[in-house]
Every structure is written in structure tokens, then in C-alpha cells.
Amino acid sequence: MADADEAQAAFHARQIRRTIALAYQGFRSGKGRPFGALVVRDGEVVAEAHNEVLALCDPTAHSEVLAIRRAASALGTRDLSDCDLYVIGLPCPMCYSAATWARIRKVYYASTPADLAELTGIDDARLYADLASAAPARTQLPTEQVEATLAEANACYREWGELKRQNKVL
């Protein structure tokens, strides 16, 4: 049993590390901010994306939304209930909603919204508060933090945050 748990934890960490690599790719290429996402079904990556908000001039071109769109297209269905979403950080409210509407089974993430706010200045706290006051407690989409990848995810955020402070990225 311990071997199976260790193998599963290692699998989750590999997926999160890929989202971190995508995040670096996206912001270092100037296409977006430091976010990456994978949609995985039956242990296989169905789709992946990095943030492309800047490249597409599209405020909805978050990595999660793009990965979900690509997965739905690749699978020929909007129902991704047999898929998991791997992301560098806990999804923003828009991406959380997209994952919920796509019926994503579970979200795996490394960094928290507090990490993101502290390291980059991107703070979704107001959005979360607005949603919390207008709706019942969220229980439709289970999430699990993959803490083994937290330091790596935060290093990506930290680098982008420093570049942002130096006005080298948007």
C-alpha cells in the first residue's frame, strides 16, 4: 500500500512540475503570466497550456481555461468528469468555475492564493470574498494541494514577481 501511495504522490508531483515548466515557458516568452495547467485522463495528459492573456489580448486566456478547452476538443466532449486538472496554483474563481462546468473530477495544485499574492502581487482575495458572500460554501469540486511541489511553484512565482517589479514582464 505504501508503494502505491508513493507512486501516486510521485505521479502528482511530476504533473505539477510540468505545469511549473509551462508557467515558466509562458511568462519567459512574453505570452502571459506565470501559470500552467494540464488535463489528465487515465494517467495520460490530454491537454496542456500556459497562460496566454498577453499574446491573445484575451483576459480569459488563463492556462486552466485553455487546457480545458483543448481537452474538451481533443476528447469531443464537454464532460471531463473522468479527468483531473493539474495547476501550478489553486485556480482563480473564473478557472474554478470553468473546471466545475467541465465537471473536472479533481484539481491538484502546488501554490495557494496567499503564495501568489505575496510573491507576485496578483491577489484574488476580493474575488473570493465576493463569491463567498453570494453563494453557499463550495463543495462541488474537490481540490488537493501537492505540497511536494510548493517550493518549485513558488520559485516560479518569485522569479516572475521580481521581473514584474523590474517592469520586465507585464
C-alpha positions as a LaTeX table, in Angstrom:
\begin{tabular}{lrrr}
\hline
Residue & $x$ (\AA) & $y$ (\AA) & $z$ (\AA) \\
\hline
Met1 & 0.00 & 0.00 & 0.00 \\
Ala2 & 2.79 & 2.43 & 0.87 \\
Asp3 & 4.43 & 1.79 & $-2.51$ \\
Ala4 & 1.17 & 2.58 & $-4.31$ \\
Asp5 & 0.75 & 5.79 & $-2.28$ \\
Glu6 & 4.34 & 6.80 & $-3.02$ \\
Ala7 & 3.87 & 6.08 & $-6.73$ \\
Gln8 & 0.67 & 8.15 & $-6.78$ \\
Ala9 & 2.38 & 11.05 & $-4.96$ \\
Ala10 & 5.29 & 10.89 & $-7.41$ \\
Phe11 & 2.84 & 10.93 & $-10.34$ \\
His12 & 1.08 & 14.02 & $-8.97$ \\
Ala13 & 4.40 & 15.77 & $-8.39$ \\
Arg14 & 5.52 & 15.03 & $-12.00$ \\
Gln15 & 2.31 & 16.55 & $-13.33$ \\
Ile16 & 2.67 & 19.66 & $-11.17$ \\
Arg17 & 6.29 & 20.04 & $-12.26$ \\
Arg18 & 5.08 & 20.06 & $-15.88$ \\
Thr19 & 2.64 & 22.88 & $-15.02$ \\
Ile20 & 5.54 & 24.80 & $-13.47$ \\
Ala21 & 7.60 & 24.32 & $-16.65$ \\
Leu22 & 4.65 & 25.58 & $-18.71$ \\
Ala23 & 4.34 & 28.61 & $-16.42$ \\
Tyr24 & 7.99 & 29.49 & $-16.98$ \\
Gln25 & 7.56 & 28.98 & $-20.74$ \\
Gly26 & 4.55 & 31.28 & $-20.84$ \\
Phe27 & 5.99 & 34.24 & $-18.97$ \\
Arg28 & 9.53 & 33.93 & $-20.32$ \\
Ser29 & 8.16 & 34.04 & $-23.87$ \\
Gly30 & 6.14 & 37.15 & $-23.04$ \\
Lys31 & 2.83 & 35.43 & $-23.79$ \\
Gly32 & 1.32 & 35.57 & $-20.32$ \\
Arg33 & 1.68 & 35.37 & $-16.59$ \\
Pro34 & 3.23 & 32.50 & $-14.58$ \\
Phe35 & 0.54 & 29.86 & $-14.86$ \\
Gly36 & 0.40 & 26.38 & $-16.38$ \\
Ala37 & $-2.22$ & 23.63 & $-16.48$ \\
Leu38 & $-2.68$ & 20.02 & $-17.57$ \\
Val39 & $-5.81$ & 17.95 & $-18.06$ \\
Val40 & $-5.08$ & 14.28 & $-17.33$ \\
Arg41 & $-7.27$ & 11.24 & $-18.00$ \\
Asp42 & $-6.32$ & 7.70 & $-17.09$ \\
Gly43 & $-2.79$ & 8.81 & $-16.27$ \\
Glu44 & $-2.25$ & 10.44 & $-19.68$ \\
Val45 & $-2.02$ & 14.15 & $-20.46$ \\
Val46 & $-4.93$ & 15.05 & $-22.72$ \\
Ala47 & $-4.13$ & 18.76 & $-22.99$ \\
Glu48 & $-1.79$ & 21.36 & $-21.57$ \\
Ala49 & $-1.48$ & 25.12 & $-21.68$ \\
His50 & 0.27 & 28.11 & $-20.24$ \\
Asn51 & $-1.31$ & 31.49 & $-19.68$ \\
Glu52 & $-1.71$ & 33.42 & $-22.96$ \\
Val53 & $-3.58$ & 36.52 & $-21.77$ \\
Leu54 & $-0.96$ & 38.88 & $-23.21$ \\
Ala55 & $-0.37$ & 37.07 & $-26.51$ \\
Leu56 & $-4.07$ & 36.73 & $-27.29$ \\
Cys57 & $-5.20$ & 40.03 & $-25.72$ \\
Asp58 & $-7.82$ & 37.87 & $-24.03$ \\
Pro59 & $-8.43$ & 38.21 & $-20.29$ \\
Thr60 & $-9.95$ & 34.70 & $-20.24$ \\
Ala61 & $-6.89$ & 33.00 & $-21.77$ \\
His62 & $-5.83$ & 31.55 & $-18.42$ \\
Ser63 & $-3.91$ & 28.28 & $-18.57$ \\
Glu64 & $-6.75$ & 26.32 & $-16.93$ \\
Val65 & $-9.37$ & 27.60 & $-19.37$ \\
Leu66 & $-7.14$ & 26.92 & $-22.38$ \\
Ala67 & $-6.26$ & 23.41 & $-21.17$ \\
Ile68 & $-9.93$ & 22.62 & $-20.50$ \\
Arg69 & $-10.92$ & 23.91 & $-23.96$ \\
Arg70 & $-8.20$ & 21.85 & $-25.61$ \\
Ala71 & $-9.11$ & 18.73 & $-23.64$ \\
Ala72 & $-12.80$ & 19.04 & $-24.48$ \\
Ser73 & $-11.94$ & 19.48 & $-28.15$ \\
Ala74 & $-9.47$ & 16.56 & $-28.15$ \\
Leu75 & $-11.96$ & 14.26 & $-26.41$ \\
Gly76 & $-15.00$ & 15.51 & $-28.33$ \\
Thr77 & $-16.99$ & 16.23 & $-25.18$ \\
Arg78 & $-17.64$ & 18.99 & $-22.71$ \\
Asp79 & $-17.94$ & 16.43 & $-19.91$ \\
Leu80 & $-14.48$ & 15.96 & $-18.41$ \\
Ser81 & $-15.73$ & 14.08 & $-15.34$ \\
Asp82 & $-13.12$ & 11.38 & $-15.88$ \\
Cys83 & $-10.30$ & 13.94 & $-15.98$ \\
Asp84 & $-8.19$ & 15.71 & $-13.38$ \\
Leu85 & $-6.75$ & 19.21 & $-13.62$ \\
Tyr86 & $-3.17$ & 19.91 & $-12.53$ \\
Val87 & $-2.19$ & 23.54 & $-11.97$ \\
Ile88 & 0.72 & 25.48 & $-10.54$ \\
Gly89 & $-1.57$ & 27.31 & $-8.13$ \\
Leu90 & $-5.15$ & 27.00 & $-6.88$ \\
Pro91 & $-7.39$ & 28.27 & $-9.71$ \\
Cys92 & $-8.83$ & 31.76 & $-9.69$ \\
Pro93 & $-12.63$ & 32.00 & $-9.45$ \\
Met94 & $-13.07$ & 32.05 & $-13.24$ \\
Cys95 & $-10.91$ & 28.95 & $-13.73$ \\
Tyr96 & $-12.53$ & 27.20 & $-10.77$ \\
Ser97 & $-15.89$ & 27.85 & $-12.41$ \\
Ala98 & $-14.67$ & 26.55 & $-15.78$ \\
Ala99 & $-13.39$ & 23.39 & $-14.10$ \\
Thr100 & $-16.71$ & 22.96 & $-12.32$ \\
Trp101 & $-18.72$ & 23.43 & $-15.53$ \\
Ala102 & $-16.43$ & 20.94 & $-17.31$ \\
Arg103 & $-17.10$ & 18.52 & $-14.44$ \\
Ile104 & $-13.38$ & 18.08 & $-13.73$ \\
Arg105 & $-13.06$ & 15.28 & $-11.17$ \\
Lys106 & $-10.33$ & 16.84 & $-9.02$ \\
Val107 & $-7.83$ & 19.71 & $-9.04$ \\
Tyr108 & $-4.23$ & 19.20 & $-7.92$ \\
Tyr109 & $-2.19$ & 22.33 & $-7.18$ \\
Ala110 & 1.05 & 23.49 & $-5.55$ \\
Ser111 & 0.74 & 27.15 & $-4.51$ \\
Thr112 & $-2.07$ & 28.85 & $-2.63$ \\
Pro113 & $-3.70$ & 32.19 & $-3.46$ \\
Ala114 & $-1.80$ & 33.68 & $-0.49$ \\
Asp115 & 1.51 & 32.50 & $-2.02$ \\
Leu116 & 0.55 & 34.07 & $-5.34$ \\
Ala117 & $-0.41$ & 37.39 & $-3.75$ \\
Glu118 & 2.74 & 37.56 & $-1.64$ \\
Leu119 & 5.19 & 36.62 & $-4.40$ \\
Thr120 & 3.63 & 38.36 & $-7.43$ \\
Gly121 & 1.12 & 40.94 & $-6.24$ \\
Ile122 & $-1.66$ & 39.09 & $-8.08$ \\
Asp123 & $-4.36$ & 38.95 & $-5.43$ \\
Asp124 & $-7.72$ & 37.28 & $-6.00$ \\
Ala125 & $-8.85$ & 37.78 & $-2.38$ \\
Arg126 & $-11.52$ & 40.30 & $-3.36$ \\
Leu127 & $-12.95$ & 37.93 & $-5.95$ \\
Tyr128 & $-13.01$ & 35.03 & $-3.49$ \\
Ala129 & $-14.71$ & 37.24 & $-0.89$ \\
Asp130 & $-17.34$ & 38.37 & $-3.39$ \\
Leu131 & $-18.09$ & 34.80 & $-4.36$ \\
Ala132 & $-18.18$ & 33.62 & $-0.77$ \\
Ser133 & $-20.72$ & 36.24 & 0.19 \\
Ala134 & $-23.01$ & 35.46 & $-2.73$ \\
Ala135 & $-23.05$ & 31.69 & $-2.77$ \\
Pro136 & $-23.08$ & 28.68 & $-0.44$ \\
Ala137 & $-19.83$ & 27.01 & 0.57 \\
Arg138 & $-18.07$ & 25.43 & $-2.39$ \\
Thr139 & $-18.18$ & 21.67 & $-2.28$ \\
Gln140 & $-18.67$ & 20.67 & $-5.91$ \\
Leu141 & $-15.03$ & 20.45 & $-6.95$ \\
Pro142 & $-12.58$ & 18.64 & $-4.65$ \\
Thr143 & $-9.05$ & 20.03 & $-4.51$ \\
Glu144 & $-5.80$ & 18.72 & $-3.09$ \\
Gln145 & $-2.54$ & 20.60 & $-2.56$ \\
Val146 & 0.56 & 18.73 & $-3.77$ \\
Glu147 & 2.88 & 20.15 & $-1.14$ \\
Ala148 & 5.96 & 18.36 & $-2.50$ \\
Thr149 & 5.98 & 20.88 & $-5.36$ \\
Leu150 & 5.19 & 24.03 & $-3.36$ \\
Ala151 & 8.77 & 25.37 & $-3.25$ \\
Glu152 & 9.22 & 24.87 & $-7.00$ \\
Ala153 & 5.93 & 26.55 & $-7.82$ \\
Asn154 & 6.73 & 29.45 & $-5.52$ \\
Ala155 & 10.17 & 29.82 & $-7.16$ \\
Cys156 & 8.41 & 30.34 & $-10.48$ \\
Tyr157 & 6.09 & 32.92 & $-8.92$ \\
Arg158 & 9.04 & 34.59 & $-7.17$ \\
Glu159 & 11.01 & 34.95 & $-10.44$ \\
Trp160 & 8.03 & 36.40 & $-12.28$ \\
Gly161 & 7.24 & 38.73 & $-9.37$ \\
Glu162 & 10.80 & 40.04 & $-9.41$ \\
Leu163 & 10.67 & 40.59 & $-13.17$ \\
Lys164 & 7.33 & 42.36 & $-12.73$ \\
Arg165 & 8.79 & 44.67 & $-10.08$ \\
Gln166 & 11.59 & 45.47 & $-12.56$ \\
Asn167 & 8.99 & 46.16 & $-15.29$ \\
Lys168 & 10.44 & 43.38 & $-17.45$ \\
Val169 & 7.12 & 41.49 & $-17.81$ \\
Leu170 & 3.51 & 42.61 & $-17.95$ \\
\hline
\end{tabular}
